Short mmCIF file of C-alpha atoms and ligand atoms in Angstrom, two decimals:
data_model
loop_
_atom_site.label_atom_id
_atom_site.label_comp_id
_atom_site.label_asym_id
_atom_site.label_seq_id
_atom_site.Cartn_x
_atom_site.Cartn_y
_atom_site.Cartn_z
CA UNK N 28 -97.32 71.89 67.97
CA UNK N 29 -99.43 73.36 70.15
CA UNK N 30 -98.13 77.06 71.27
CA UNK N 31 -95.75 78.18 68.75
CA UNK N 32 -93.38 81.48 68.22
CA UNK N 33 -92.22 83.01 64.88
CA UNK N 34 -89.20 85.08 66.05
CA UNK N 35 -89.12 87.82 62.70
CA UNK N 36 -86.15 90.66 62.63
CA UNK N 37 -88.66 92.43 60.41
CA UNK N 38 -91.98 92.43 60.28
CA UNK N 39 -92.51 90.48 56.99
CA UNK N 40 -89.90 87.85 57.39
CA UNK N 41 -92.39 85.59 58.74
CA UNK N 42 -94.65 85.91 56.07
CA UNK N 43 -92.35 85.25 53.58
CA UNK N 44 -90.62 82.22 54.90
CA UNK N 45 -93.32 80.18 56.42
CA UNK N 46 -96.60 81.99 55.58
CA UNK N 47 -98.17 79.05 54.47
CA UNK N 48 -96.96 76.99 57.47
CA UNK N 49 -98.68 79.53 59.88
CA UNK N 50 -101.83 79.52 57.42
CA UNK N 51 -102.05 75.15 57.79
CA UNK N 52 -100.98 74.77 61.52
CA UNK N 53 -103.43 78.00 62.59
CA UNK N 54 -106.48 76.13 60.85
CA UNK N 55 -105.28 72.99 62.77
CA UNK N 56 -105.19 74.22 66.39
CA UNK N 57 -101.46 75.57 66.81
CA UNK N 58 -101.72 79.07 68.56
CA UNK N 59 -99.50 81.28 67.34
CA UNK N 60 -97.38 84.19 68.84
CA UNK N 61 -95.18 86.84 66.48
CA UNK N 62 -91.93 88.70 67.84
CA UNK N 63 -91.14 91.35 65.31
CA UNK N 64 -87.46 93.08 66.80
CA UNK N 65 -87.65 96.56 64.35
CA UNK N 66 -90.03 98.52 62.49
CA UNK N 67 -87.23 99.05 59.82
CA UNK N 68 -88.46 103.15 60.01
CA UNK N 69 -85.22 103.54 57.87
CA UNK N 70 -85.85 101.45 55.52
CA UNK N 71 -89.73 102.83 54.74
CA UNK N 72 -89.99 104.57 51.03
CA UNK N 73 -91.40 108.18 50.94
CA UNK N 74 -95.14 108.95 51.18
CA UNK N 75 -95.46 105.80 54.15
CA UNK N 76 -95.89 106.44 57.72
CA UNK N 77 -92.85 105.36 59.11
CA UNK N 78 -94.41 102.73 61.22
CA UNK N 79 -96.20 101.61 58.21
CA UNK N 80 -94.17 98.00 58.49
CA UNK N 81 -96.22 97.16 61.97
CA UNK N 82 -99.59 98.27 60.28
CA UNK N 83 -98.62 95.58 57.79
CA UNK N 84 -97.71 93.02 59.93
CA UNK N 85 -101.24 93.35 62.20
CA UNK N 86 -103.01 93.18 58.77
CA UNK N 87 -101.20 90.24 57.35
CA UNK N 88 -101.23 88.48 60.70
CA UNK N 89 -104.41 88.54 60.07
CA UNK N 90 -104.55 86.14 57.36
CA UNK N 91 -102.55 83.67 58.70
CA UNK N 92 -105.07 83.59 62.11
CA UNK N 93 -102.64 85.48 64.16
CA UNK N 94 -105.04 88.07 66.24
CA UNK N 95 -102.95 91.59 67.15
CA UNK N 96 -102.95 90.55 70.51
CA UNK N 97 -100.17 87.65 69.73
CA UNK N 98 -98.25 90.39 67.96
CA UNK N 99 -95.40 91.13 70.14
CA UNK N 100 -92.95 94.42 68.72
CA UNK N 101 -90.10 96.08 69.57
CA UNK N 102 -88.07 99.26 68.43
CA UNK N 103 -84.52 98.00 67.58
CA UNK N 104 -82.95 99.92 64.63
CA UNK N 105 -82.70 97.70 60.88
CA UNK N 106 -79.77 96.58 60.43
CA UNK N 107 -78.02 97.35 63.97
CA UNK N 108 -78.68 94.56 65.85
CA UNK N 109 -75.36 93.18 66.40
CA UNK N 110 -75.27 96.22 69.09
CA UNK N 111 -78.03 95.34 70.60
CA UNK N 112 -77.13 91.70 70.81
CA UNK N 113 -78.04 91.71 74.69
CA UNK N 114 -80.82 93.92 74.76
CA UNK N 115 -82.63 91.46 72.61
CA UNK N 116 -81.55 87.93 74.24
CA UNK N 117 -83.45 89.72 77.29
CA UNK N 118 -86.57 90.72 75.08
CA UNK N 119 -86.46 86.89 74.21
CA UNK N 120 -86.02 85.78 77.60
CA UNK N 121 -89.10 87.95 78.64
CA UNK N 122 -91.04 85.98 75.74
CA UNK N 123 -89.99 82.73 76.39
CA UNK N 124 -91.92 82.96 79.79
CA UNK N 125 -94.87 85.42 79.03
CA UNK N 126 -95.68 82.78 75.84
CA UNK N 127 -94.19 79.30 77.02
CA UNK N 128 -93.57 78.53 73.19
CA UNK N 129 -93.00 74.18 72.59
CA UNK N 130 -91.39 75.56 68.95
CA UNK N 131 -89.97 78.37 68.01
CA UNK N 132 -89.65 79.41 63.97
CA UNK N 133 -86.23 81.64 63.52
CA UNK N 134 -83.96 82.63 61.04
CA UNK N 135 -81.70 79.76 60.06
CA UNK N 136 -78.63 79.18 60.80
CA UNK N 137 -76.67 80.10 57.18
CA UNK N 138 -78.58 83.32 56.74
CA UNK N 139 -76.18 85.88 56.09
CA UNK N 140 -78.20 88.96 56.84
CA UNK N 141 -76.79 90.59 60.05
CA UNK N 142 -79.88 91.33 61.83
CA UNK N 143 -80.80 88.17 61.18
CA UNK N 144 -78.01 86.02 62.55
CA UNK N 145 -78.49 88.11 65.85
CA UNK N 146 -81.82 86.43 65.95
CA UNK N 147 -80.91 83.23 65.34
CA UNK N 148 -77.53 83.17 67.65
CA UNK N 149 -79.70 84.76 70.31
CA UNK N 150 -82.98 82.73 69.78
CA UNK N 151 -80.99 79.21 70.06
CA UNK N 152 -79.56 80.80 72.95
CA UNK N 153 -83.46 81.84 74.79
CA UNK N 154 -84.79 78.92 73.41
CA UNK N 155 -83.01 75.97 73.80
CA UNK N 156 -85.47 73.94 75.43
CA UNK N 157 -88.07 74.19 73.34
CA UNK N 158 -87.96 73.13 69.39
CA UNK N 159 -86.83 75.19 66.71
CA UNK N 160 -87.02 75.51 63.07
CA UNK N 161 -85.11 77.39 61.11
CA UNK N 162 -86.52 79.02 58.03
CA UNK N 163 -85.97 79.83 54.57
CA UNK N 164 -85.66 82.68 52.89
CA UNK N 165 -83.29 82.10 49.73
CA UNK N 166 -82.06 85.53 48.93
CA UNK N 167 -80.58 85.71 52.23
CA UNK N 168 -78.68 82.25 52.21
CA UNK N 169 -75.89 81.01 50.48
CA UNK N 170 -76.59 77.44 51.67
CA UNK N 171 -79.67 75.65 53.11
CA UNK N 172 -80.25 72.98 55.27
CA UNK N 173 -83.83 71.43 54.76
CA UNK N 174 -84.59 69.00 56.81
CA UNK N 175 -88.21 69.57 57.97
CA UNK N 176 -91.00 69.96 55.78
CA UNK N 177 -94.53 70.84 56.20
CA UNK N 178 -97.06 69.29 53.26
CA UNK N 179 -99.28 72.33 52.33
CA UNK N 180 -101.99 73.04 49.62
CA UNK N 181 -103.00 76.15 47.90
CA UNK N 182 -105.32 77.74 50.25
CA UNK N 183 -102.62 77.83 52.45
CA UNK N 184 -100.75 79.35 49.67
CA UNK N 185 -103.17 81.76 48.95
CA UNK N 186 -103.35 82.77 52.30
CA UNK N 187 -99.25 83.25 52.26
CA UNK N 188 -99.81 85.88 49.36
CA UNK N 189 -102.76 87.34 50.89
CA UNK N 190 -100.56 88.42 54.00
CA UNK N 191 -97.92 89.34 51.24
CA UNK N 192 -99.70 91.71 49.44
CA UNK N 193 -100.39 93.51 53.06
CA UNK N 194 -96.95 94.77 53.06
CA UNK N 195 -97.43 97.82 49.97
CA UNK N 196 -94.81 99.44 51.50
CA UNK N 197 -92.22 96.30 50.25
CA UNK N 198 -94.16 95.53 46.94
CA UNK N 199 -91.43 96.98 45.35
CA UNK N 200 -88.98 94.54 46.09
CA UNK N 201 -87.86 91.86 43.40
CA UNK N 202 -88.73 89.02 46.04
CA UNK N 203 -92.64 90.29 46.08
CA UNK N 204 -93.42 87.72 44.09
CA UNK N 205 -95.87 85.14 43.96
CA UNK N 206 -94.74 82.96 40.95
CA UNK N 207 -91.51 82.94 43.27
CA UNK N 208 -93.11 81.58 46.53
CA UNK N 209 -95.11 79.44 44.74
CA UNK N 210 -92.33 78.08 42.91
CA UNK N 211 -90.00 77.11 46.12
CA UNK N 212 -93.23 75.63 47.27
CA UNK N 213 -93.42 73.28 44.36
CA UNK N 214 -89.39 72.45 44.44
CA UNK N 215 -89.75 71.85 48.25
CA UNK N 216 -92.73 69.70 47.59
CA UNK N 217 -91.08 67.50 45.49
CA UNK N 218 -88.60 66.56 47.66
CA UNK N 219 -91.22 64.87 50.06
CA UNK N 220 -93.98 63.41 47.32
CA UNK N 221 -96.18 66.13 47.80
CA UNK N 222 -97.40 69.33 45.36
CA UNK N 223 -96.40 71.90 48.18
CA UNK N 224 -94.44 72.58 51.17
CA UNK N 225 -92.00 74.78 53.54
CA UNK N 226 -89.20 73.51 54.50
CA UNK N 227 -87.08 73.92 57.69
CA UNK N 228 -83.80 73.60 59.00
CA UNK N 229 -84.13 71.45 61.67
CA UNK N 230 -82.41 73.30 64.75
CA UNK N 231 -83.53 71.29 67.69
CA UNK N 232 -86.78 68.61 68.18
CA UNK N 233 -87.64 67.51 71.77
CA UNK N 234 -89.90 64.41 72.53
ZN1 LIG A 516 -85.48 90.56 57.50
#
């Protein structure tokens, strides 16, 4: 992996689902880019800015070795996206060859959240030449194919939460949770001899 894309419908999906996977590959050479499609401005609580979400993202980036100028954003309204399906394959299209990603992280392909099965339909659509990943995020999912995993430790756990807690505007929410990260890490772990890991739906691999 040496150029690699997270494609997020909101700034903290990334984080969330493969946070420690950005934190490992980072440290090992992999440069990578983040695409975040909305700033969720109606979905900020009272008393933030209501671009608070992208002042997150640049400071959780920022743990996982992602400088702000690999932060890529764009103003599409939470939860609309199905209207903008075109509008956004052409914002990924214009990615694909400013950043000349070999893999591309992306929703996957059971998530059940509209905004995010835009991204995913239209990412396997920009991207199909390159490999993708699709990630986990288990509240969204009613099923959950995980085929890829990637063997991680805690540092690259604690790096996950680090870029976690960035997002004060979303502490609130039930999945803010570190025992809960931690956890899946442990269960996905398991499944591959190892203490902790993400795992993947394996969309597409090219050799
Ligand atoms: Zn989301």
């Amino acid at each position: 992996m040496t150029r690699a894309l997270i494609l997020a419908p909101h700034p903290d999906d990334g984080e969330f689902s493969s946070g420690g996977t950005i934190s490992k590959m980072s440290k090992e050479g992999t440069e990578f880019w983040y695409a975040a499609f909305s700033p969720c401005t109606k979905s900020v609580p009272k008393g933030f800015e209501k671009d608070v979400l992208y002042q997150e993202l640049e400071r959780a980036a920022g743990h996982l070795g992602i400088p702000p100028e690999r932060i890529k954003t764009f103003q599409f309204p939470v939860r609309d996206f199905p209207e903008h399906r075109q509008p956004i394959l052409e914002e990924m299209i214009k990615l694909r060859s400013s950043i000349n990603p070999d893999t591309v992280f992306m929703p996957n392909s059971k998530d059940v959240h509209q905004d995010h099965h835009v991204i995913y339909e239209e990412g396997v659509r920009a991207f199909k030449n390159c490999n993708m990943l699709g990630y986990e995020l288990p509240w969204n999912s009613f099923h959950f194919s995980n085929d890829f995993f990637v063997k991680l430790n805690m540092d690259h756990l604690d790096d996950k939460w680090r870029a976690i807690q960035e997002y004060k505007s979303q502490a609130f929410r039930q999945y803010s949770d570190r025992a809960l990260f931690d956890g899946l890490a442990r269960v996905r772990g398991s499944k591959v001899n190892t203490e902790y890991a993400e795992a993947f739906e394996l969309i597409r691999w090219i050799v």
